[in-house]
mmCIF file of C-alpha atoms in Angstrom:
data_model
loop_
_atom_site.group_PDB
_atom_site.id
_atom_site.type_symbol
_atom_site.label_atom_id
_atom_site.label_comp_id
_atom_site.label_asym_id
_atom_site.label_seq_id
_atom_site.Cartn_x
_atom_site.Cartn_y
_atom_site.Cartn_z
ATOM 1 C CA ALA A 1 0.000 0.000 0.000
ATOM 2 C CA GLN A 2 1.090 3.534 -0.682
ATOM 3 C CA SER A 3 1.859 5.911 2.145
ATOM 4 C CA VAL A 4 3.490 9.256 2.706
ATOM 5 C CA ALA A 5 4.964 10.652 5.909
ATOM 6 C CA GLN A 6 5.718 14.253 6.727
ATOM 7 C CA PRO A 7 7.417 14.098 10.106
ATOM 8 C CA GLU A 8 7.221 17.819 10.880
ATOM 9 C CA ASP A 9 3.921 19.550 11.606
ATOM 10 C CA GLN A 10 5.607 22.943 11.420
ATOM 11 C CA VAL A 11 8.851 24.362 10.069
ATOM 12 C CA ASN A 12 10.000 27.850 11.039
ATOM 13 C CA VAL A 13 12.652 29.631 8.995
ATOM 14 C CA ALA A 14 13.976 33.180 8.840
ATOM 15 C CA GLU A 15 13.552 35.014 5.559
ATOM 16 C CA GLY A 16 16.596 34.586 3.336
ATOM 17 C CA ASN A 17 17.632 31.312 4.911
ATOM 18 C CA PRO A 18 17.405 27.950 3.146
ATOM 19 C CA LEU A 19 14.419 25.775 3.936
ATOM 20 C CA THR A 20 13.741 22.058 3.849
ATOM 21 C CA VAL A 21 10.391 20.320 4.282
ATOM 22 C CA LYS A 22 10.769 16.592 4.768
ATOM 23 C CA CYS A 23 8.842 13.766 3.141
ATOM 24 C CA THR A 24 9.292 10.006 3.030
ATOM 25 C CA TYR A 25 7.202 7.601 1.027
ATOM 26 C CA SER A 26 6.321 3.963 0.576
ATOM 27 C CA VAL A 27 5.043 2.456 -2.674
ATOM 28 C CA SER A 28 5.085 -1.025 -4.135
ATOM 29 C CA GLY A 29 6.312 -0.015 -7.591
ATOM 30 C CA ASN A 30 7.861 3.030 -9.185
ATOM 31 C CA PRO A 31 6.934 6.165 -7.268
ATOM 32 C CA TYR A 32 5.310 9.211 -8.781
ATOM 33 C CA LEU A 33 5.903 11.963 -6.268
ATOM 34 C CA PHE A 34 4.384 15.414 -5.995
ATOM 35 C CA TRP A 35 4.502 18.498 -3.832
ATOM 36 C CA TYR A 36 1.473 20.732 -3.451
ATOM 37 C CA VAL A 37 1.075 24.020 -1.577
ATOM 38 C CA GLN A 38 -2.109 25.288 0.067
ATOM 39 C CA TYR A 39 -2.535 28.972 0.857
ATOM 40 C CA PRO A 40 -5.296 30.058 3.272
ATOM 41 C CA ASN A 41 -8.796 29.507 1.870
ATOM 42 C CA ARG A 42 -7.403 28.130 -1.363
ATOM 43 C CA GLY A 43 -7.139 24.723 -2.983
ATOM 44 C CA LEU A 44 -4.037 22.624 -3.503
ATOM 45 C CA GLN A 45 -1.621 24.142 -5.986
ATOM 46 C CA PHE A 46 0.838 21.902 -7.815
ATOM 47 C CA LEU A 47 4.499 22.791 -7.186
ATOM 48 C CA LEU A 48 6.589 20.029 -8.723
ATOM 49 C CA LYS A 49 6.791 16.332 -9.471
ATOM 50 C CA TYR A 50 9.291 13.505 -9.757
ATOM 51 C CA ILE A 51 8.697 10.792 -12.319
ATOM 52 C CA THR A 52 12.101 9.557 -13.557
ATOM 53 C CA GLY A 53 15.435 11.089 -14.428
ATOM 54 C CA ASP A 54 17.372 13.649 -12.440
ATOM 55 C CA ASN A 55 17.032 13.288 -8.712
ATOM 56 C CA LEU A 56 16.832 17.061 -8.296
ATOM 57 C CA VAL A 57 13.547 18.394 -9.600
ATOM 58 C CA LYS A 58 12.861 22.093 -10.066
ATOM 59 C CA GLY A 59 9.399 23.551 -9.697
ATOM 60 C CA SER A 60 7.414 26.731 -9.243
ATOM 61 C CA TYR A 61 8.401 29.747 -7.129
ATOM 62 C CA GLY A 62 12.048 28.670 -6.852
ATOM 63 C CA PHE A 63 11.270 25.413 -5.065
ATOM 64 C CA GLU A 64 13.087 22.191 -5.793
ATOM 65 C CA ALA A 65 12.928 18.679 -4.403
ATOM 66 C CA GLU A 66 15.503 15.954 -4.063
ATOM 67 C CA PHE A 67 14.520 12.360 -4.731
ATOM 68 C CA ASN A 68 16.535 9.786 -2.798
ATOM 69 C CA LYS A 69 15.615 6.223 -3.649
ATOM 70 C CA SER A 70 17.722 4.544 -0.979
ATOM 71 C CA GLN A 71 16.188 6.690 1.757
ATOM 72 C CA THR A 72 12.737 6.733 0.105
ATOM 73 C CA SER A 73 12.643 10.480 0.591
ATOM 74 C CA PHE A 74 11.508 13.436 -1.451
ATOM 75 C CA HIS A 75 12.387 16.552 0.553
ATOM 76 C CA LEU A 76 11.262 19.969 -0.620
ATOM 77 C CA LYS A 77 13.896 22.692 -0.609
ATOM 78 C CA LYS A 78 14.442 26.326 -1.396
ATOM 79 C CA PRO A 79 17.787 28.128 -1.176
ATOM 80 C CA SER A 80 16.382 31.414 0.129
ATOM 81 C CA ALA A 81 12.973 31.597 1.835
ATOM 82 C CA LEU A 82 10.485 34.415 1.347
ATOM 83 C CA VAL A 83 7.772 35.510 3.773
ATOM 84 C CA SER A 84 5.279 34.788 0.980
ATOM 85 C CA ASP A 85 6.319 31.107 1.067
ATOM 86 C CA SER A 86 4.424 30.736 4.352
ATOM 87 C CA ALA A 87 1.723 28.141 3.663
ATOM 88 C CA LEU A 88 0.765 24.504 4.173
ATOM 89 C CA TYR A 89 2.812 22.052 2.101
ATOM 90 C CA PHE A 90 1.705 18.545 1.169
ATOM 91 C CA CYS A 91 3.820 15.741 -0.174
ATOM 92 C CA ALA A 92 1.909 13.191 -2.248
ATOM 93 C CA VAL A 93 2.487 9.875 -3.980
ATOM 94 C CA ARG A 94 0.765 7.980 -6.713
ATOM 95 C CA ASP A 95 1.523 4.554 -8.162
ATOM 96 C CA SER A 96 0.924 3.501 -11.712
ATOM 97 C CA SER A 97 -2.007 1.242 -10.840
ATOM 98 C CA ALA A 98 -4.150 3.775 -9.025
ATOM 99 C CA SER A 99 -5.899 6.931 -10.067
ATOM 100 C CA LYS A 100 -5.835 8.468 -6.609
ATOM 101 C CA ILE A 101 -3.137 10.512 -4.937
ATOM 102 C CA ILE A 102 -2.170 9.769 -1.349
ATOM 103 C CA PHE A 103 -1.286 12.876 0.615
ATOM 104 C CA GLY A 104 0.910 13.347 3.624
ATOM 105 C CA SER A 105 -0.424 15.067 6.701
ATOM 106 C CA GLY A 106 1.006 18.415 5.670
ATOM 107 C CA THR A 107 3.715 20.701 7.050
ATOM 108 C CA ARG A 108 3.001 24.291 7.930
ATOM 109 C CA LEU A 109 5.883 26.462 6.778
ATOM 110 C CA SER A 110 6.282 29.769 8.563
ATOM 111 C CA ILE A 111 8.815 32.288 7.296
ATOM 112 C CA ARG A 112 9.582 35.143 9.677
ATOM 113 C CA PRO A 113 10.825 38.508 8.378
ATOM 114 C CA GLU B 1 -4.236 29.415 -16.930
ATOM 115 C CA PRO B 2 -7.438 27.333 -16.876
ATOM 116 C CA GLU B 3 -8.770 26.510 -13.440
ATOM 117 C CA VAL B 4 -11.059 24.077 -11.706
ATOM 118 C CA THR B 5 -13.955 26.029 -10.187
ATOM 119 C CA GLN B 6 -16.148 24.914 -7.313
ATOM 120 C CA THR B 7 -19.442 26.236 -6.014
ATOM 121 C CA PRO B 8 -20.530 27.183 -3.460
ATOM 122 C CA SER B 9 -17.466 28.228 -1.518
ATOM 123 C CA HIS B 10 -19.318 27.577 1.743
ATOM 124 C CA GLN B 11 -22.395 25.423 2.318
ATOM 125 C CA VAL B 12 -24.232 25.209 5.627
ATOM 126 C CA THR B 13 -26.739 22.372 5.901
ATOM 127 C CA GLN B 14 -28.844 20.763 8.599
ATOM 128 C CA MET B 15 -27.956 17.212 9.535
ATOM 129 C CA GLY B 16 -29.977 14.704 7.533
ATOM 130 C CA GLN B 17 -30.406 16.997 4.547
ATOM 131 C CA GLU B 18 -29.096 16.305 1.086
ATOM 132 C CA VAL B 19 -26.312 18.459 -0.297
ATOM 133 C CA ILE B 20 -24.861 18.791 -3.781
ATOM 134 C CA LEU B 21 -21.399 20.200 -4.328
ATOM 135 C CA ARG B 22 -20.587 21.433 -7.796
ATOM 136 C CA CYS B 23 -17.385 21.496 -9.797
ATOM 137 C CA VAL B 24 -16.435 22.644 -13.276
ATOM 138 C CA PRO B 25 -13.250 20.810 -14.265
ATOM 139 C CA ILE B 26 -10.743 22.153 -16.768
ATOM 140 C CA SER B 27 -12.422 21.925 -20.161
ATOM 141 C CA ASN B 28 -10.196 19.390 -21.943
ATOM 142 C CA HIS B 29 -9.756 17.171 -18.899
ATOM 143 C CA LEU B 30 -11.347 13.749 -18.842
ATOM 144 C CA TYR B 31 -10.635 12.409 -15.355
ATOM 145 C CA PHE B 32 -12.285 13.862 -12.290
ATOM 146 C CA TYR B 33 -11.760 13.413 -8.579
ATOM 147 C CA TRP B 34 -13.206 14.369 -5.225
ATOM 148 C CA TYR B 35 -11.144 14.660 -2.065
ATOM 149 C CA ARG B 36 -12.024 15.898 1.382
ATOM 150 C CA GLN B 37 -10.061 17.518 4.182
ATOM 151 C CA ILE B 38 -11.510 17.445 7.660
ATOM 152 C CA LEU B 39 -10.278 20.442 9.650
ATOM 153 C CA GLY B 40 -6.734 19.883 10.830
ATOM 154 C CA GLN B 41 -6.418 16.517 9.109
ATOM 155 C CA LYS B 42 -4.916 15.254 5.882
ATOM 156 C CA VAL B 43 -6.472 15.398 2.426
ATOM 157 C CA GLU B 44 -8.304 12.116 1.735
ATOM 158 C CA PHE B 45 -9.287 10.600 -1.573
ATOM 159 C CA LEU B 46 -12.992 9.940 -2.082
ATOM 160 C CA VAL B 47 -13.593 8.953 -5.686
ATOM 161 C CA SER B 48 -12.323 9.135 -9.251
ATOM 162 C CA PHE B 49 -14.565 9.290 -12.318
ATOM 163 C CA TYR B 50 -14.029 8.722 -16.022
ATOM 164 C CA ASN B 51 -16.319 8.156 -18.966
ATOM 165 C CA ASN B 52 -19.411 8.475 -16.792
ATOM 166 C CA GLU B 53 -18.275 5.762 -14.426
ATOM 167 C CA ILE B 54 -16.554 5.568 -11.077
ATOM 168 C CA SER B 55 -12.976 4.371 -11.626
ATOM 169 C CA GLU B 56 -11.949 4.024 -8.030
ATOM 170 C CA LYS B 57 -13.428 4.871 -4.638
ATOM 171 C CA SER B 58 -12.285 4.837 -1.056
ATOM 172 C CA GLU B 59 -13.954 3.266 1.953
ATOM 173 C CA ILE B 60 -15.176 6.743 2.887
ATOM 174 C CA PHE B 61 -17.296 6.851 -0.269
ATOM 175 C CA ASP B 62 -20.228 4.809 1.007
ATOM 176 C CA ASP B 63 -23.835 4.598 -0.181
ATOM 177 C CA GLN B 64 -24.538 8.103 1.091
ATOM 178 C CA PHE B 65 -22.259 9.532 -1.581
ATOM 179 C CA SER B 66 -22.762 9.693 -5.320
ATOM 180 C CA VAL B 67 -21.144 11.497 -8.229
ATOM 181 C CA GLU B 68 -22.517 12.590 -11.528
ATOM 182 C CA ARG B 69 -21.551 14.437 -14.662
ATOM 183 C CA PRO B 70 -24.970 15.832 -15.558
ATOM 184 C CA ASP B 71 -23.777 17.750 -18.614
ATOM 185 C CA GLY B 72 -20.606 18.472 -20.543
ATOM 186 C CA SER B 73 -19.116 20.791 -17.983
ATOM 187 C CA ASN B 74 -20.280 20.046 -14.433
ATOM 188 C CA PHE B 75 -19.166 17.307 -12.061
ATOM 189 C CA THR B 76 -21.152 16.955 -8.846
ATOM 190 C CA LEU B 77 -20.809 15.241 -5.494
ATOM 191 C CA LYS B 78 -24.037 14.452 -3.676
ATOM 192 C CA ILE B 79 -24.323 13.485 -0.043
ATOM 193 C CA ARG B 80 -27.770 11.991 0.451
ATOM 194 C CA SER B 81 -28.292 12.371 4.195
ATOM 195 C CA THR B 82 -25.580 14.447 5.791
ATOM 196 C CA LYS B 83 -24.006 13.618 9.135
ATOM 197 C CA LEU B 84 -22.063 15.865 11.485
ATOM 198 C CA GLU B 85 -18.858 14.076 10.531
ATOM 199 C CA ASP B 86 -19.323 15.087 6.898
ATOM 200 C CA SER B 87 -18.239 18.603 7.852
ATOM 201 C CA ALA B 88 -15.039 19.212 5.892
ATOM 202 C CA MET B 89 -13.496 20.971 2.922
ATOM 203 C CA TYR B 90 -14.320 19.141 -0.279
ATOM 204 C CA PHE B 91 -11.944 19.519 -3.194
ATOM 205 C CA CYS B 92 -12.584 18.667 -6.804
ATOM 206 C CA ALA B 93 -9.663 17.888 -9.120
ATOM 207 C CA SER B 94 -9.179 16.968 -12.752
ATOM 208 C CA THR B 95 -6.517 15.619 -15.086
ATOM 209 C CA ARG B 96 -6.230 15.400 -18.834
ATOM 210 C CA ASP B 97 -5.542 11.684 -18.774
ATOM 211 C CA ARG B 98 -4.828 8.849 -16.364
ATOM 212 C CA ALA B 99 -1.062 8.825 -16.758
ATOM 213 C CA PRO B 100 0.452 8.678 -13.260
ATOM 214 C CA ASN B 101 2.835 11.521 -14.065
ATOM 215 C CA GLN B 102 -0.045 13.941 -14.526
ATOM 216 C CA PRO B 103 -0.520 16.308 -11.579
ATOM 217 C CA GLN B 104 -4.101 16.741 -10.512
ATOM 218 C CA HIS B 105 -5.428 20.291 -10.735
ATOM 219 C CA PHE B 106 -7.520 21.299 -7.736
ATOM 220 C CA GLY B 107 -10.297 23.788 -7.179
ATOM 221 C CA ASP B 108 -10.419 26.076 -4.154
ATOM 222 C CA GLY B 109 -12.851 23.792 -2.389
ATOM 223 C CA THR B 110 -16.276 23.951 -0.788
ATOM 224 C CA ARG B 111 -16.421 24.229 2.972
ATOM 225 C CA LEU B 112 -19.323 22.065 4.117
ATOM 226 C CA SER B 113 -20.660 22.740 7.596
ATOM 227 C CA ILE B 114 -23.261 20.349 8.992
ATOM 228 C CA LEU B 115 -25.338 21.667 11.897
#
């Protein structure tokens, strides 16, 4: 069965500093991994995905994510955080046999000025 | 950029009443989904729909729930007899095809409050 874990409920970072939001996954076959962001009173907005190829994936708003097969991780990163990055971030996984996406529990990212 | 739109943004309903949540997926998308997010909890899959049939559903999607594509643009979720525990944000999503590398595009959700 597929599963996703986000071990941190909240991550606090000062503006300008690098940020990392952690995610680990479990799937039976090849993983299809996604990051979504949710701003207040809004839906889930797609940030980036890993399918195959380079382990470092670049996405929207300067975010990137690093796929690590041996550690079954897909951590979200950004070299320099902005206050406007403050939001709820969800890691998600999908396998080739299912139409649904399985979401992690979410990590609230708070960037202080 | 085309968007998934959902109406209403907030629905307040008495327990036991029927409620219909509406979604307009992106126009050239063929696969449709409903998810829900109970306050403070994770986003949970409810159902996927293609070619006027349910493709996959979760254990949450019991006989009280149904989905329909009544015309060429709308995709609806009906809860027949609402319960207090149905209070949640309900998100509609769509994709162009079923390829697993396709990200699902989400609407802004309908907040359902059951009194």
